[in-house]
mmCIF file of C-alpha atoms in Angstrom:
data_model
loop_
_atom_site.group_PDB
_atom_site.id
_atom_site.type_symbol
_atom_site.label_atom_id
_atom_site.label_comp_id
_atom_site.label_asym_id
_atom_site.label_seq_id
_atom_site.Cartn_x
_atom_site.Cartn_y
_atom_site.Cartn_z
ATOM 1 C CA GLU A 1 87.016 41.429 122.364
ATOM 2 C CA VAL A 2 87.233 44.539 120.476
ATOM 3 C CA GLN A 3 85.562 42.387 117.226
ATOM 4 C CA LEU A 4 83.435 43.331 113.370
ATOM 5 C CA VAL A 5 82.323 40.272 111.709
ATOM 6 C CA GLU A 6 80.318 41.186 108.378
ATOM 7 C CA SER A 7 77.620 38.536 106.590
ATOM 8 C CA GLY A 8 74.560 38.644 104.072
ATOM 9 C CA GLY A 9 77.256 38.120 101.315
ATOM 10 C CA GLY A 10 76.329 35.956 98.207
ATOM 11 C CA LEU A 11 75.828 35.173 94.693
ATOM 12 C CA VAL A 12 73.763 38.014 92.910
ATOM 13 C CA GLN A 13 72.598 38.263 89.151
ATOM 14 C CA PRO A 14 73.405 41.749 87.553
ATOM 15 C CA GLY A 15 70.969 44.642 88.004
ATOM 16 C CA GLY A 16 70.018 42.593 92.127
ATOM 17 C CA SER A 17 70.429 43.493 95.443
ATOM 18 C CA LEU A 18 72.088 42.398 98.338
ATOM 19 C CA ARG A 19 72.013 43.742 102.166
ATOM 20 C CA LEU A 20 75.691 43.799 103.981
ATOM 21 C CA SER A 21 75.551 43.870 108.036
ATOM 22 C CA CYS A 22 78.148 44.724 110.475
ATOM 23 C CA ALA A 23 78.483 43.661 114.095
ATOM 24 C CA ALA A 24 80.528 45.281 116.123
ATOM 25 C CA SER A 25 81.501 43.643 119.815
ATOM 26 C CA GLY A 26 84.397 44.445 121.922
ATOM 27 C CA PHE A 27 84.236 48.513 121.824
ATOM 28 C CA SER A 28 81.940 51.698 122.554
ATOM 29 C CA PHE A 29 80.288 51.089 118.489
ATOM 30 C CA SER A 30 78.445 54.512 118.520
ATOM 31 C CA SER A 31 81.723 56.424 119.541
ATOM 32 C CA TYR A 32 83.624 55.760 116.339
ATOM 33 C CA GLU A 33 82.735 56.269 112.822
ATOM 34 C CA ILE A 34 82.942 52.990 110.669
ATOM 35 C CA ASN A 35 84.094 52.329 106.763
ATOM 36 C CA TRP A 36 83.424 49.606 104.246
ATOM 37 C CA VAL A 37 86.468 48.837 102.078
ATOM 38 C CA ARG A 38 86.145 46.205 99.187
ATOM 39 C CA GLN A 39 88.628 44.024 97.688
ATOM 40 C CA ALA A 40 88.640 42.429 94.238
ATOM 41 C CA PRO A 41 89.535 38.866 93.271
ATOM 42 C CA GLY A 42 93.304 39.098 92.926
ATOM 43 C CA LYS A 43 93.281 43.003 93.413
ATOM 44 C CA GLY A 44 94.041 46.209 95.433
ATOM 45 C CA LEU A 45 91.701 47.037 98.729
ATOM 46 C CA GLU A 46 89.489 50.298 97.794
ATOM 47 C CA TRP A 47 88.034 52.430 100.067
ATOM 48 C CA VAL A 48 83.538 52.574 99.317
ATOM 49 C CA SER A 49 81.813 54.381 101.816
ATOM 50 C CA TYR A 50 82.439 56.071 105.311
ATOM 51 C CA ILE A 51 79.484 56.911 107.805
ATOM 52 C CA SER A 52 80.353 59.099 110.665
ATOM 53 C CA THR A 53 78.658 58.391 114.678
ATOM 54 C CA SER A 54 75.562 59.061 114.637
ATOM 55 C CA GLY A 55 74.398 57.761 110.788
ATOM 56 C CA THR A 56 74.518 61.506 109.739
ATOM 57 C CA ILE A 57 76.925 62.198 107.357
ATOM 58 C CA MET A 58 77.956 59.843 104.742
ATOM 59 C CA ASN A 59 80.216 59.328 101.987
ATOM 60 C CA TYR A 60 80.724 57.312 99.062
ATOM 61 C CA ALA A 61 83.437 56.537 96.560
ATOM 62 C CA ASP A 62 82.006 57.785 92.723
ATOM 63 C CA SER A 63 82.674 54.157 91.398
ATOM 64 C CA VAL A 64 79.457 52.863 93.976
ATOM 65 C CA LYS A 65 77.941 56.602 94.450
ATOM 66 C CA GLY A 66 73.768 56.635 94.254
ATOM 67 C CA ARG A 67 74.125 51.977 94.052
ATOM 68 C CA LEU A 68 74.954 51.659 97.271
ATOM 69 C CA THR A 69 73.843 53.106 100.875
ATOM 70 C CA ILE A 70 75.648 52.795 104.184
ATOM 71 C CA SER A 71 73.976 53.200 107.281
ATOM 72 C CA ARG A 72 74.030 52.043 110.915
ATOM 73 C CA ASP A 73 71.619 51.197 114.214
ATOM 74 C CA ASN A 74 74.118 52.090 117.286
ATOM 75 C CA ALA A 75 70.994 50.870 119.358
ATOM 76 C CA LYS A 76 72.323 47.161 117.310
ATOM 77 C CA ASN A 77 75.509 47.666 117.314
ATOM 78 C CA SER A 78 75.564 47.123 113.657
ATOM 79 C CA LEU A 79 76.970 48.647 110.598
ATOM 80 C CA TYR A 80 74.690 47.641 107.087
ATOM 81 C CA LEU A 81 75.227 48.167 103.632
ATOM 82 C CA GLN A 82 72.194 48.125 100.895
ATOM 83 C CA MET A 83 73.951 47.134 97.635
ATOM 84 C CA ASN A 84 71.554 48.280 94.312
ATOM 85 C CA SER A 85 71.698 48.284 90.912
ATOM 86 C CA LEU A 86 74.984 45.750 90.875
ATOM 87 C CA ARG A 87 77.732 45.165 88.174
ATOM 88 C CA ALA A 88 80.030 42.712 88.167
ATOM 89 C CA GLU A 89 82.901 44.798 88.761
ATOM 90 C CA ASP A 90 80.915 45.065 92.427
ATOM 91 C CA THR A 91 82.434 41.716 92.755
ATOM 92 C CA ALA A 92 84.857 41.460 95.343
ATOM 93 C CA ILE A 93 85.190 40.634 99.449
ATOM 94 C CA TYR A 94 83.780 43.714 101.825
ATOM 95 C CA TYR A 95 85.334 44.507 104.340
ATOM 96 C CA CYS A 96 83.596 46.646 107.316
ATOM 97 C CA THR A 97 86.639 48.961 109.287
ATOM 98 C CA ARG A 98 86.714 51.091 112.475
ATOM 99 C CA ALA A 99 88.008 54.790 112.520
ATOM 100 C CA GLY A 100 90.421 53.912 115.570
ATOM 101 C CA LEU A 101 93.827 55.645 117.187
ATOM 102 C CA SER A 102 92.798 58.622 114.644
ATOM 103 C CA THR A 103 89.679 58.888 112.709
ATOM 104 C CA TYR A 104 91.451 57.844 109.845
ATOM 105 C CA THR A 105 92.966 54.961 110.282
ATOM 106 C CA PHE A 106 91.257 51.547 109.778
ATOM 107 C CA ASP A 107 92.536 49.896 113.103
ATOM 108 C CA ILE A 108 89.780 47.317 113.351
ATOM 109 C CA TRP A 109 89.005 44.383 110.214
ATOM 110 C CA GLY A 110 86.196 42.639 109.736
ATOM 111 C CA GLN A 111 86.700 39.295 108.509
ATOM 112 C CA GLY A 112 85.217 40.238 105.603
ATOM 113 C CA THR A 113 82.341 38.596 103.447
ATOM 114 C CA MET A 114 81.902 37.636 100.078
ATOM 115 C CA VAL A 115 80.305 39.577 97.218
ATOM 116 C CA THR A 116 80.094 38.144 93.648
ATOM 117 C CA VAL A 117 77.838 39.632 90.896
ATOM 118 C CA SER A 118 77.622 37.176 88.063
ATOM 119 C CA SER A 119 74.542 35.634 85.796
ATOM 120 C CA GLN B 1 90.535 59.927 91.257
ATOM 121 C CA SER B 2 93.543 57.377 90.926
ATOM 122 C CA ALA B 3 94.707 55.127 92.779
ATOM 123 C CA LEU B 4 98.536 56.211 94.753
ATOM 124 C CA THR B 5 101.454 54.456 93.093
ATOM 125 C CA GLN B 6 103.665 51.115 94.583
ATOM 126 C CA PRO B 7 105.609 49.155 93.789
ATOM 127 C CA ALA B 8 104.023 46.045 92.185
ATOM 128 C CA SER B 9 107.131 44.229 94.009
ATOM 129 C CA VAL B 10 109.946 44.170 96.319
ATOM 130 C CA SER B 11 111.787 41.537 98.148
ATOM 131 C CA GLY B 12 115.346 41.517 100.032
ATOM 132 C CA SER B 13 116.739 38.301 101.983
ATOM 133 C CA PRO B 14 116.392 37.756 105.714
ATOM 134 C CA GLY B 15 118.163 40.709 107.929
ATOM 135 C CA GLN B 16 117.929 43.162 105.246
ATOM 136 C CA SER B 17 116.063 46.519 105.176
ATOM 137 C CA ILE B 18 113.615 47.069 102.648
ATOM 138 C CA THR B 19 111.752 50.253 101.137
ATOM 139 C CA ILE B 20 108.370 50.954 99.751
ATOM 140 C CA SER B 21 107.235 53.860 98.821
ATOM 141 C CA CYS B 22 103.738 55.180 97.753
ATOM 142 C CA THR B 23 102.896 58.032 95.307
ATOM 143 C CA GLY B 24 100.042 60.269 95.404
ATOM 144 C CA THR B 25 98.957 63.765 94.570
ATOM 145 C CA SER B 26 99.490 67.457 96.498
ATOM 146 C CA SER B 27 95.297 67.159 97.094
ATOM 147 C CA ASP B 28 95.892 63.665 99.188
ATOM 148 C CA VAL B 29 99.543 62.348 100.491
ATOM 149 C CA GLY B 30 100.943 65.601 100.618
ATOM 150 C CA SER B 31 97.832 67.628 102.010
ATOM 151 C CA TYR B 32 97.487 65.566 105.240
ATOM 152 C CA ASN B 33 100.143 63.720 107.653
ATOM 153 C CA LEU B 34 97.424 61.299 107.258
ATOM 154 C CA VAL B 35 99.023 58.146 105.558
ATOM 155 C CA SER B 36 98.472 54.190 107.057
ATOM 156 C CA TRP B 37 100.086 51.370 105.878
ATOM 157 C CA TYR B 38 98.565 47.467 106.200
ATOM 158 C CA GLN B 39 99.898 44.359 105.931
ATOM 159 C CA GLN B 40 97.722 41.710 104.139
ATOM 160 C CA TYR B 41 98.475 38.218 104.536
ATOM 161 C CA PRO B 42 96.785 35.676 101.652
ATOM 162 C CA GLY B 43 93.088 35.018 102.268
ATOM 163 C CA LYS B 44 92.870 37.339 105.447
ATOM 164 C CA ALA B 45 91.693 40.438 106.657
ATOM 165 C CA PRO B 46 94.431 44.142 106.416
ATOM 166 C CA LYS B 47 96.319 44.831 110.376
ATOM 167 C CA LEU B 48 97.116 48.283 110.629
ATOM 168 C CA MET B 49 101.034 48.570 111.380
ATOM 169 C CA ILE B 50 101.583 52.449 110.440
ATOM 170 C CA TYR B 51 99.636 55.631 110.779
ATOM 171 C CA ASP B 52 99.060 59.031 110.550
ATOM 172 C CA ASP B 53 102.361 58.924 108.364
ATOM 173 C CA SER B 54 104.862 57.247 111.021
ATOM 174 C CA LYS B 55 102.902 55.596 114.018
ATOM 175 C CA TRP B 56 102.898 52.397 115.941
ATOM 176 C CA PRO B 57 99.767 50.697 116.920
ATOM 177 C CA SER B 58 100.719 48.876 120.007
ATOM 178 C CA GLY B 59 101.608 45.374 119.156
ATOM 179 C CA VAL B 60 103.276 46.211 115.879
ATOM 180 C CA SER B 61 107.146 45.428 116.051
ATOM 181 C CA ASN B 62 109.859 49.066 115.469
ATOM 182 C CA ARG B 63 111.077 47.076 112.600
ATOM 183 C CA PHE B 64 108.211 48.899 110.197
ATOM 184 C CA SER B 65 108.596 52.392 109.638
ATOM 185 C CA GLY B 66 106.730 55.116 108.305
ATOM 186 C CA SER B 67 107.937 58.295 106.704
ATOM 187 C CA LYS B 68 107.221 60.705 104.105
ATOM 188 C CA SER B 69 108.148 63.646 101.905
ATOM 189 C CA GLY B 70 106.350 66.035 99.569
ATOM 190 C CA ASN B 71 103.635 63.230 97.866
ATOM 191 C CA THR B 72 105.764 60.127 98.780
ATOM 192 C CA ALA B 73 104.939 57.999 101.547
ATOM 193 C CA SER B 74 107.660 54.973 102.167
ATOM 194 C CA LEU B 75 107.303 52.151 105.054
ATOM 195 C CA THR B 76 110.434 50.690 105.829
ATOM 196 C CA ILE B 77 111.100 47.210 107.757
ATOM 197 C CA SER B 78 114.704 46.130 108.757
ATOM 198 C CA GLY B 79 115.704 43.066 110.248
ATOM 199 C CA LEU B 80 113.512 40.773 107.024
ATOM 200 C CA GLN B 81 112.277 38.054 108.610
ATOM 201 C CA ALA B 82 110.327 35.819 106.713
ATOM 202 C CA GLU B 83 106.758 36.484 108.363
ATOM 203 C CA ASP B 84 106.751 39.809 106.180
ATOM 204 C CA GLU B 85 106.289 38.129 103.720
ATOM 205 C CA ALA B 86 103.142 39.615 102.167
ATOM 206 C CA ASP B 87 101.009 42.136 100.717
ATOM 207 C CA TYR B 88 101.481 46.080 101.881
ATOM 208 C CA TYR B 89 99.156 49.077 100.751
ATOM 209 C CA CYS B 90 99.270 52.007 102.047
ATOM 210 C CA CYS B 91 96.198 54.961 102.409
ATOM 211 C CA SER B 92 95.928 58.625 101.930
ATOM 212 C CA TYR B 93 93.113 60.546 103.977
ATOM 213 C CA ALA B 94 91.665 62.703 100.421
ATOM 214 C CA GLY B 95 89.805 64.983 102.504
ATOM 215 C CA SER B 96 86.100 65.332 102.706
ATOM 216 C CA ASN B 97 85.247 61.241 104.737
ATOM 217 C CA SER B 98 87.079 60.140 102.060
ATOM 218 C CA TRP B 99 90.060 57.720 101.276
ATOM 219 C CA ILE B 100 92.434 56.293 98.977
ATOM 220 C CA PHE B 101 94.483 52.974 98.782
ATOM 221 C CA GLY B 102 97.874 52.575 96.822
ATOM 222 C CA GLY B 103 97.613 49.450 94.763
ATOM 223 C CA GLY B 104 99.770 47.248 96.875
ATOM 224 C CA THR B 105 103.220 45.464 97.217
ATOM 225 C CA LYS B 106 104.333 41.746 97.271
ATOM 226 C CA LEU B 107 107.190 41.654 99.742
ATOM 227 C CA THR B 108 109.189 38.362 98.583
ATOM 228 C CA VAL B 109 111.816 37.748 101.194
ATOM 229 C CA LEU B 110 114.150 35.671 99.658
#
């Protein structure tokens, strides 16, 4: 079964750090570009970050640039999101999504992991 | 960059057709044939329903169809069913490995 499973979410204080992970299975992870998309409580979806198949090209939404870092380990079929200098507005469910079908489409989504930034 | 514009809510009766619009700019929706649509039930992850403006992923009902004209994309659901009640989001590629989502539309089946 094609699957993405996120982990690492939790409660963190403003200014703190957190590292999210996303484990892939059921497909050739190294062949797909991957993105992080988040959803604040009761709000819509927001694209957060992109990483190429080799991990050499990354991009970020302006709202997180300089604070969040995306990376991947193709040998471990895993994607990561290092989150630093967290703010209350980063509180959201974070989904990892596979860019499949066309490389501009999010065809497979994980179940999400909740990040809460609060004192 | 502001979110794509979608109506906050739409409604329809079983068997009817509804259309959800998604308006962007010439830098996103109008520049690429890369609008996708996602269905989301409460507490669940989004599900891809339409990609590349009007293509169906395997397993998605052909009651769902996508189209685009200029800077506005549309999702039409025909033969509305109770199970279609959900939130729907459009998304457009915006160039340079970035994407932009719409604010979401809550579909109510009366």
